[in-house]
mmCIF file of C-alpha atoms in Angstrom:
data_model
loop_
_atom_site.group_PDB
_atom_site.id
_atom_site.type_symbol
_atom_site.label_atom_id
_atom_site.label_comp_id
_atom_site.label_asym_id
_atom_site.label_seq_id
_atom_site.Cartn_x
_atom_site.Cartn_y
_atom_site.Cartn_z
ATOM 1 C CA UNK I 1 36.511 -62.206 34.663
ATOM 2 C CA UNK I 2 34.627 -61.991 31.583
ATOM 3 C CA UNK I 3 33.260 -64.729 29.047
ATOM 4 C CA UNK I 4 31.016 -64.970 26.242
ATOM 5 C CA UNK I 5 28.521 -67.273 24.789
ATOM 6 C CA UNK I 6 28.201 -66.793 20.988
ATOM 7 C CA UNK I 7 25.433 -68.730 18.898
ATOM 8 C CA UNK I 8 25.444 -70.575 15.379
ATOM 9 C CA UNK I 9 23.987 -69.397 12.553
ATOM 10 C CA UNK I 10 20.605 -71.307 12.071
ATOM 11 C CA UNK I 11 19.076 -71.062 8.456
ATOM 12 C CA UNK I 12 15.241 -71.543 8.675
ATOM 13 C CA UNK I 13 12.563 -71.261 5.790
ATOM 14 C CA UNK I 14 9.967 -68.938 6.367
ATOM 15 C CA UNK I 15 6.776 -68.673 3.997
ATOM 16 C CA UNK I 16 6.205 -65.320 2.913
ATOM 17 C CA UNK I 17 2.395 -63.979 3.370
ATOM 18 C CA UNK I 18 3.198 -61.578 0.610
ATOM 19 C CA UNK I 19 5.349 -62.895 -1.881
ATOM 20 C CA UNK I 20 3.870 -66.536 -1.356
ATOM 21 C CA UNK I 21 7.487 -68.358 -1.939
ATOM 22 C CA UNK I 22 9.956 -69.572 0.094
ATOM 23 C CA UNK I 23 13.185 -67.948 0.674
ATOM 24 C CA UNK I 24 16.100 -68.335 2.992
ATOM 25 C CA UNK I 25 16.449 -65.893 5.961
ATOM 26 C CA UNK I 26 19.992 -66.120 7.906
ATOM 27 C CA UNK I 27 20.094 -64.917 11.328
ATOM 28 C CA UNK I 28 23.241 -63.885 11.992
ATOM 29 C CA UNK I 29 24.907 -64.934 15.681
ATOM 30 C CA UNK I 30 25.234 -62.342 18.397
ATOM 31 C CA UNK I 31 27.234 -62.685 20.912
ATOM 32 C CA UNK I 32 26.015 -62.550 24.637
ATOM 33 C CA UNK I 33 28.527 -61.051 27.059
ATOM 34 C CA UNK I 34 28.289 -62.126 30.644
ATOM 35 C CA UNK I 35 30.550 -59.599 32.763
ATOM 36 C CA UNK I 36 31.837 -61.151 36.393
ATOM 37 C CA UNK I 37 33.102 -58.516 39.318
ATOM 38 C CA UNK I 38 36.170 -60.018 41.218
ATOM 39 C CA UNK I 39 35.436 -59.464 45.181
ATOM 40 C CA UNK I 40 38.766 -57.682 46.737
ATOM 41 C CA UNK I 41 39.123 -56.817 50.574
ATOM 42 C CA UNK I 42 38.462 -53.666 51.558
ATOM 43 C CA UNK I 43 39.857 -52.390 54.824
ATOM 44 C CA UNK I 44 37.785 -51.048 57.120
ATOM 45 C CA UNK I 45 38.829 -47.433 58.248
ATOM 46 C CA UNK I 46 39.826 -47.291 61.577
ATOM 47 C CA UNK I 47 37.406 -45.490 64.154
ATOM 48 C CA UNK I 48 38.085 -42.288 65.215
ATOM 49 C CA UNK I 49 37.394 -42.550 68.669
ATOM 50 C CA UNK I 50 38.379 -46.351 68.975
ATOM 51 C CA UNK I 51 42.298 -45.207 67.921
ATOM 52 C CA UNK I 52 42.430 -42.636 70.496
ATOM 53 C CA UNK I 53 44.147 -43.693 73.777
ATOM 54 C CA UNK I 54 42.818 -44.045 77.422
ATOM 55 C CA UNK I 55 45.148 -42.006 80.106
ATOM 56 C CA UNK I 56 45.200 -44.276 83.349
ATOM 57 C CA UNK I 57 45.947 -42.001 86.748
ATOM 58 C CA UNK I 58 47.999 -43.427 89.475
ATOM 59 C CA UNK I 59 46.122 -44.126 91.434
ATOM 60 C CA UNK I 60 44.450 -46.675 89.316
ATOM 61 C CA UNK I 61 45.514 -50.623 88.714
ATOM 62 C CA UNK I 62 45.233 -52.212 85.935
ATOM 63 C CA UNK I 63 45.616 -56.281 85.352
ATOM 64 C CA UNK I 64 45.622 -57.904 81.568
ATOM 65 C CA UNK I 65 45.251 -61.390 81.027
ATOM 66 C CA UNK I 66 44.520 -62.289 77.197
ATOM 67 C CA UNK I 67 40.980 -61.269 76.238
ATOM 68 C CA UNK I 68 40.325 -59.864 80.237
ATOM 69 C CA UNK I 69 41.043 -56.528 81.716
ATOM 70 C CA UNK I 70 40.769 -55.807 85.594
ATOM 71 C CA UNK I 71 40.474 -52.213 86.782
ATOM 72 C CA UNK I 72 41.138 -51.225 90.125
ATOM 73 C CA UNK I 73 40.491 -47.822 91.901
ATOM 74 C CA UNK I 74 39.803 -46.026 95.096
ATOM 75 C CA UNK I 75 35.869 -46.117 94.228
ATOM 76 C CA UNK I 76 35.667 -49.789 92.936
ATOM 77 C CA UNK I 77 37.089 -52.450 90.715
ATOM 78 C CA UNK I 78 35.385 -53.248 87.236
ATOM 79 C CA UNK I 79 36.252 -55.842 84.990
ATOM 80 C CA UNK I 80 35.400 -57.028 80.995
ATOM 81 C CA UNK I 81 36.253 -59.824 78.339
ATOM 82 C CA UNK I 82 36.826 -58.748 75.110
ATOM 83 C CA UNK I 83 35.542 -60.337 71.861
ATOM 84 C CA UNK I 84 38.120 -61.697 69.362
ATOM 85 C CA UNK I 85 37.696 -58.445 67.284
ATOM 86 C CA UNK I 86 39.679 -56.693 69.238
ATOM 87 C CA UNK I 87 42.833 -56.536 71.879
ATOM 88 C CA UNK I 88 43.542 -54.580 74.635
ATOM 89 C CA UNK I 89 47.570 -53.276 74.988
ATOM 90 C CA UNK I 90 49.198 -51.552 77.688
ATOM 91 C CA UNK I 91 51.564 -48.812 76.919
ATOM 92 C CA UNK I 92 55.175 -48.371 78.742
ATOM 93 C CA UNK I 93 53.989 -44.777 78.673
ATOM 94 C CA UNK I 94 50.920 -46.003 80.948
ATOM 95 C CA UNK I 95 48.215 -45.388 78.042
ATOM 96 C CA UNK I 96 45.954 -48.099 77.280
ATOM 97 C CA UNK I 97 44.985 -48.790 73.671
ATOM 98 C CA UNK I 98 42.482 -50.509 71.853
ATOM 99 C CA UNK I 99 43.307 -52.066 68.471
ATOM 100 C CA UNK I 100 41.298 -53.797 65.827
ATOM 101 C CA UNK I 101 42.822 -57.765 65.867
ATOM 102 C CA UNK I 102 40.859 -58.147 62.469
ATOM 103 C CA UNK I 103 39.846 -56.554 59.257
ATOM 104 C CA UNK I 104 36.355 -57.040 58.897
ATOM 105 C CA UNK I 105 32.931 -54.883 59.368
ATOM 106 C CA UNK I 106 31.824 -55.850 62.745
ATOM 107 C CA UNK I 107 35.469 -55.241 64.093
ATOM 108 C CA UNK I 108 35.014 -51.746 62.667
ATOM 109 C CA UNK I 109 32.006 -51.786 64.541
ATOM 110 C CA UNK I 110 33.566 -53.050 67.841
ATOM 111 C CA UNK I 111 36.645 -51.364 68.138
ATOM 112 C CA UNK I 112 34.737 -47.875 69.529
ATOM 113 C CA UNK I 113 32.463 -49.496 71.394
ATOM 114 C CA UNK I 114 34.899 -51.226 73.707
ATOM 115 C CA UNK I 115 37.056 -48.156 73.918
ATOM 116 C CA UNK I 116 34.450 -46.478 75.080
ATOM 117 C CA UNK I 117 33.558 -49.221 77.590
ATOM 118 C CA UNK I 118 37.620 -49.028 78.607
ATOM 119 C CA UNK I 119 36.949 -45.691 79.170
ATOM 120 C CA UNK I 120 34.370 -45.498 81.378
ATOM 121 C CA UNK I 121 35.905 -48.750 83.482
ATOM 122 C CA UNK I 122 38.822 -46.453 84.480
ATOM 123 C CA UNK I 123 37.174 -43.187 85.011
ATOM 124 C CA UNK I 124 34.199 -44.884 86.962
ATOM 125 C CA UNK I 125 36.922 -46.561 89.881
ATOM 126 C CA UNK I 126 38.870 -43.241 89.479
ATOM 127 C CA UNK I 127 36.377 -39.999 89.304
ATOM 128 C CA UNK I 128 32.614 -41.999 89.184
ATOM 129 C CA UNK I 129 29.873 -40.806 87.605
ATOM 130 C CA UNK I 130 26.032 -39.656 88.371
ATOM 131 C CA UNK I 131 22.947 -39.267 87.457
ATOM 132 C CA UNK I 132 19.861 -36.289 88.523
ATOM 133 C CA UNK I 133 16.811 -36.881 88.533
ATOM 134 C CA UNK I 134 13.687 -34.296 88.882
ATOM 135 C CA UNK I 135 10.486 -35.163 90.632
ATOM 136 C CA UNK I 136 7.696 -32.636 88.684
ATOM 137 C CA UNK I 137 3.713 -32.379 90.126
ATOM 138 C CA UNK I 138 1.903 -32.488 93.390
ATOM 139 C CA UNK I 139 2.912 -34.492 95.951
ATOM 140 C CA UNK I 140 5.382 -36.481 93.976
ATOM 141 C CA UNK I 141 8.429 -36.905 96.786
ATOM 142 C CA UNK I 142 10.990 -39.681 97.120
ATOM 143 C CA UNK I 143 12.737 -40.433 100.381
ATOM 144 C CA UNK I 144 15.307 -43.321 101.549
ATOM 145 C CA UNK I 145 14.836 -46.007 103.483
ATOM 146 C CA UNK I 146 17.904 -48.018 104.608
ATOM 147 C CA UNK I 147 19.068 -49.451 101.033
ATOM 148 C CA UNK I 148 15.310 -48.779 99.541
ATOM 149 C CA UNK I 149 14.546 -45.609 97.645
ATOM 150 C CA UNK I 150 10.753 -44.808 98.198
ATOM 151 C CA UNK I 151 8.493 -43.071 96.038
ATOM 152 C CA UNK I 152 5.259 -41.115 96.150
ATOM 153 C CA UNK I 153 3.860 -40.555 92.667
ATOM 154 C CA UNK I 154 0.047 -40.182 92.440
ATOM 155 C CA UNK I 155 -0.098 -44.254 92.719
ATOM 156 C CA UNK I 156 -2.751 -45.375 95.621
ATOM 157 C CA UNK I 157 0.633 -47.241 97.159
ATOM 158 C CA UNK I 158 4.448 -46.229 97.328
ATOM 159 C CA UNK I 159 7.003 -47.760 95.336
ATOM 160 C CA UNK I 160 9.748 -49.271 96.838
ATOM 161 C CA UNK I 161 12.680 -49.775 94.910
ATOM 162 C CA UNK I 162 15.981 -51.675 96.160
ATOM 163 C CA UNK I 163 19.464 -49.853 95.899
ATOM 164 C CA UNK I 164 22.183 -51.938 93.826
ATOM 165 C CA UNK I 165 25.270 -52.705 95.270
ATOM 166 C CA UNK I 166 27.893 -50.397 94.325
ATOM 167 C CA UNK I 167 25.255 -47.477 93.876
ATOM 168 C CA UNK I 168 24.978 -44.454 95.980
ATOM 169 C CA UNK I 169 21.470 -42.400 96.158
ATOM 170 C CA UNK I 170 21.104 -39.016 97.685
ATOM 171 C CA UNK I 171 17.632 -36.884 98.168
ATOM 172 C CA UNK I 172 17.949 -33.495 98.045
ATOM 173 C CA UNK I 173 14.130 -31.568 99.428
ATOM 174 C CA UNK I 174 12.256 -34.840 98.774
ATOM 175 C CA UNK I 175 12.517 -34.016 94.745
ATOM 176 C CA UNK I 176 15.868 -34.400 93.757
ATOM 177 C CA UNK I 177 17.585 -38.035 93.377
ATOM 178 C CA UNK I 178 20.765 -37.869 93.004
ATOM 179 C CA UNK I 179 21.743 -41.731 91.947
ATOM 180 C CA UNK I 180 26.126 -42.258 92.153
ATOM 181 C CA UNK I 181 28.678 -45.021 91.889
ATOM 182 C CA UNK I 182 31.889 -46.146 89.649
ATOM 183 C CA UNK I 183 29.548 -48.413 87.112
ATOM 184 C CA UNK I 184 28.276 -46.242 84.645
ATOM 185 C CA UNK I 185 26.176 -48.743 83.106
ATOM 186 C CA UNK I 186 24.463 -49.925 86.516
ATOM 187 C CA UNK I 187 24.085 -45.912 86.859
ATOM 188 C CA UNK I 188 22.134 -45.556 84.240
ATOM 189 C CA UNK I 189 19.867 -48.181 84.353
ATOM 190 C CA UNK I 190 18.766 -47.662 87.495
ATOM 191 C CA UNK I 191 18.160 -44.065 86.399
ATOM 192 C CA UNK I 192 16.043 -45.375 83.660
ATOM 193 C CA UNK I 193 14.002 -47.955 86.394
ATOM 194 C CA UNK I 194 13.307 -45.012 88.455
ATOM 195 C CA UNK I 195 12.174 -42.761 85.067
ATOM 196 C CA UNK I 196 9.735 -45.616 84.259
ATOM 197 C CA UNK I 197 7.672 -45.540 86.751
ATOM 198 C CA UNK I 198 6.062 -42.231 85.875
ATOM 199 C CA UNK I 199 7.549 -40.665 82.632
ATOM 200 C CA UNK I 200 6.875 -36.581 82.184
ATOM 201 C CA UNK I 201 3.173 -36.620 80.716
ATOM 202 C CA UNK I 202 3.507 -34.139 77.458
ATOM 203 C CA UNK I 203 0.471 -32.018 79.223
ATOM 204 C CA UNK I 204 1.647 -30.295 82.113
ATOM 205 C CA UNK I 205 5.400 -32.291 82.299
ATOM 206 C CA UNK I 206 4.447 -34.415 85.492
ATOM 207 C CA UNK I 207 6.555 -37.312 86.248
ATOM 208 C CA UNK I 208 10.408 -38.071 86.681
ATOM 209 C CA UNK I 209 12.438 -36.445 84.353
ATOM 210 C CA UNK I 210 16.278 -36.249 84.237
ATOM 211 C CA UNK I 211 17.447 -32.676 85.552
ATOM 212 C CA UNK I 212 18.807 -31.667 81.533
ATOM 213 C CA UNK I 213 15.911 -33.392 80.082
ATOM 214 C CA UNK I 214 13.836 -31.620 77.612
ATOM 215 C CA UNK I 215 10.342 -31.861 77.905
ATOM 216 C CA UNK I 216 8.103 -30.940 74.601
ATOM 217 C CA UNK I 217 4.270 -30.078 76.057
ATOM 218 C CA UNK I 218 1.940 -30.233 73.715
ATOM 219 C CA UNK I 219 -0.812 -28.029 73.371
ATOM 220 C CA UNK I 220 -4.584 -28.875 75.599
ATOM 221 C CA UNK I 221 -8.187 -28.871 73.853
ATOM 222 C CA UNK I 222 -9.155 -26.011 76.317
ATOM 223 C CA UNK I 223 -6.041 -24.089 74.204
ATOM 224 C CA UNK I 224 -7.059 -25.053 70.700
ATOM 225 C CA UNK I 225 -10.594 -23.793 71.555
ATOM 226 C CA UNK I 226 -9.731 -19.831 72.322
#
């Protein structure tokens, strides 16, 4: 869309400071373009992993009702709502797929999110997943007690911390915690509660660190000094 605004010609009389006379100066009218963009939609590209589809074993069970999906396994049952932006199908092949229901950014933005969610929902009450954690310095243990996981780490007191339902912990020679279940998002945060309480100092690495965790020491005063 494009218009333009053009001027009249104006005739003023302007006093010359070195002639001394009058005379008639034209300014001539120039037009002034103003340039409009038209906004078009532009589809968002579908995500790579969102388009992918989600295998469901036999032994799983799965229940869709609109915007809800139910998993059921051997290890659990999970379920989710879905936002607007997107819509769960079930295959006749058995695959589950997740499909953008609209054309906009946060769509885009949702459709591999929730597959990933799907994902996990059905290999969590089919396979589960875990978590390892490390216990690192001197007289740092954990042990169990009942449905409490208790832990010695340099505090004057033990922490106590309450087991979720629908989480399994292990200790493996009072330094290993080995923290299991079918919600992988339950998983890991209790992972990360347990972590908090004493996160690897960049020193000497004492504290609670995941088992693949990469700890970067830094280098002491006593060092710099030789």
């Amino acid at each position: 869309m494009v218009s333009s605004l053009s001027y009249p010609l104006q005739t003023c009389k302007l006093r010359s400071a070195i002639l001394g006379e009058r005379s008639g100066i034209c300014i001539s009218s120039v037009p002034v373009t103003h340039v409009g963009f038209m906004r078009s939609n532009i589809e968002c590209k579908e995500s790579r992993i969102g388009k992918q589809p989600i295998e469901v074993p036999k032994n799983v069970t799965i229940t869709l009702e609109g915007q809800s999906l139910r998993v059921k396994g051997p290890l659990g049952e999970l379920s989710q709502i879905y936002p607007r932006e997107v819509k769960v199908e079930k295959q006749e092949s058995g695959y589950l797929k997740v499909n953008k229901a609209l054309e906009t950014r946060r769509a885009n933005q949702m459709h591999g999110l929730f597959r990933t969610l799907t994902d996990n929902m059905v290999v969590g009450v089919s396979k589960g997943f875990e978590k390892r954690l490390q216990l690192v310095g001197v007289g740092y243990r954990a042990t169990l007690e009942g449905r409490d996981l208790v832990l010695s780490l340099g505090f004057s007191h033990p922490v106590r911390m309450a087991i979720p339902e629908g989480i399994q912990v292990k200790v493996e020679d009072n330094t290993r915690i080995i923290i299991s279940g079918y919600d992988k998002s339950a998983i890991g945060q209790f992972a990360a509660s347990v972590r908090k309480w004493r996160p690897p100092e960049p020193y000497k690495g004492k504290g609670v660190r995941y088992v693949d965790e990469v700890v970067r020491l830094k280098e002491g005063k006593s060092a710099k000094k030789k």
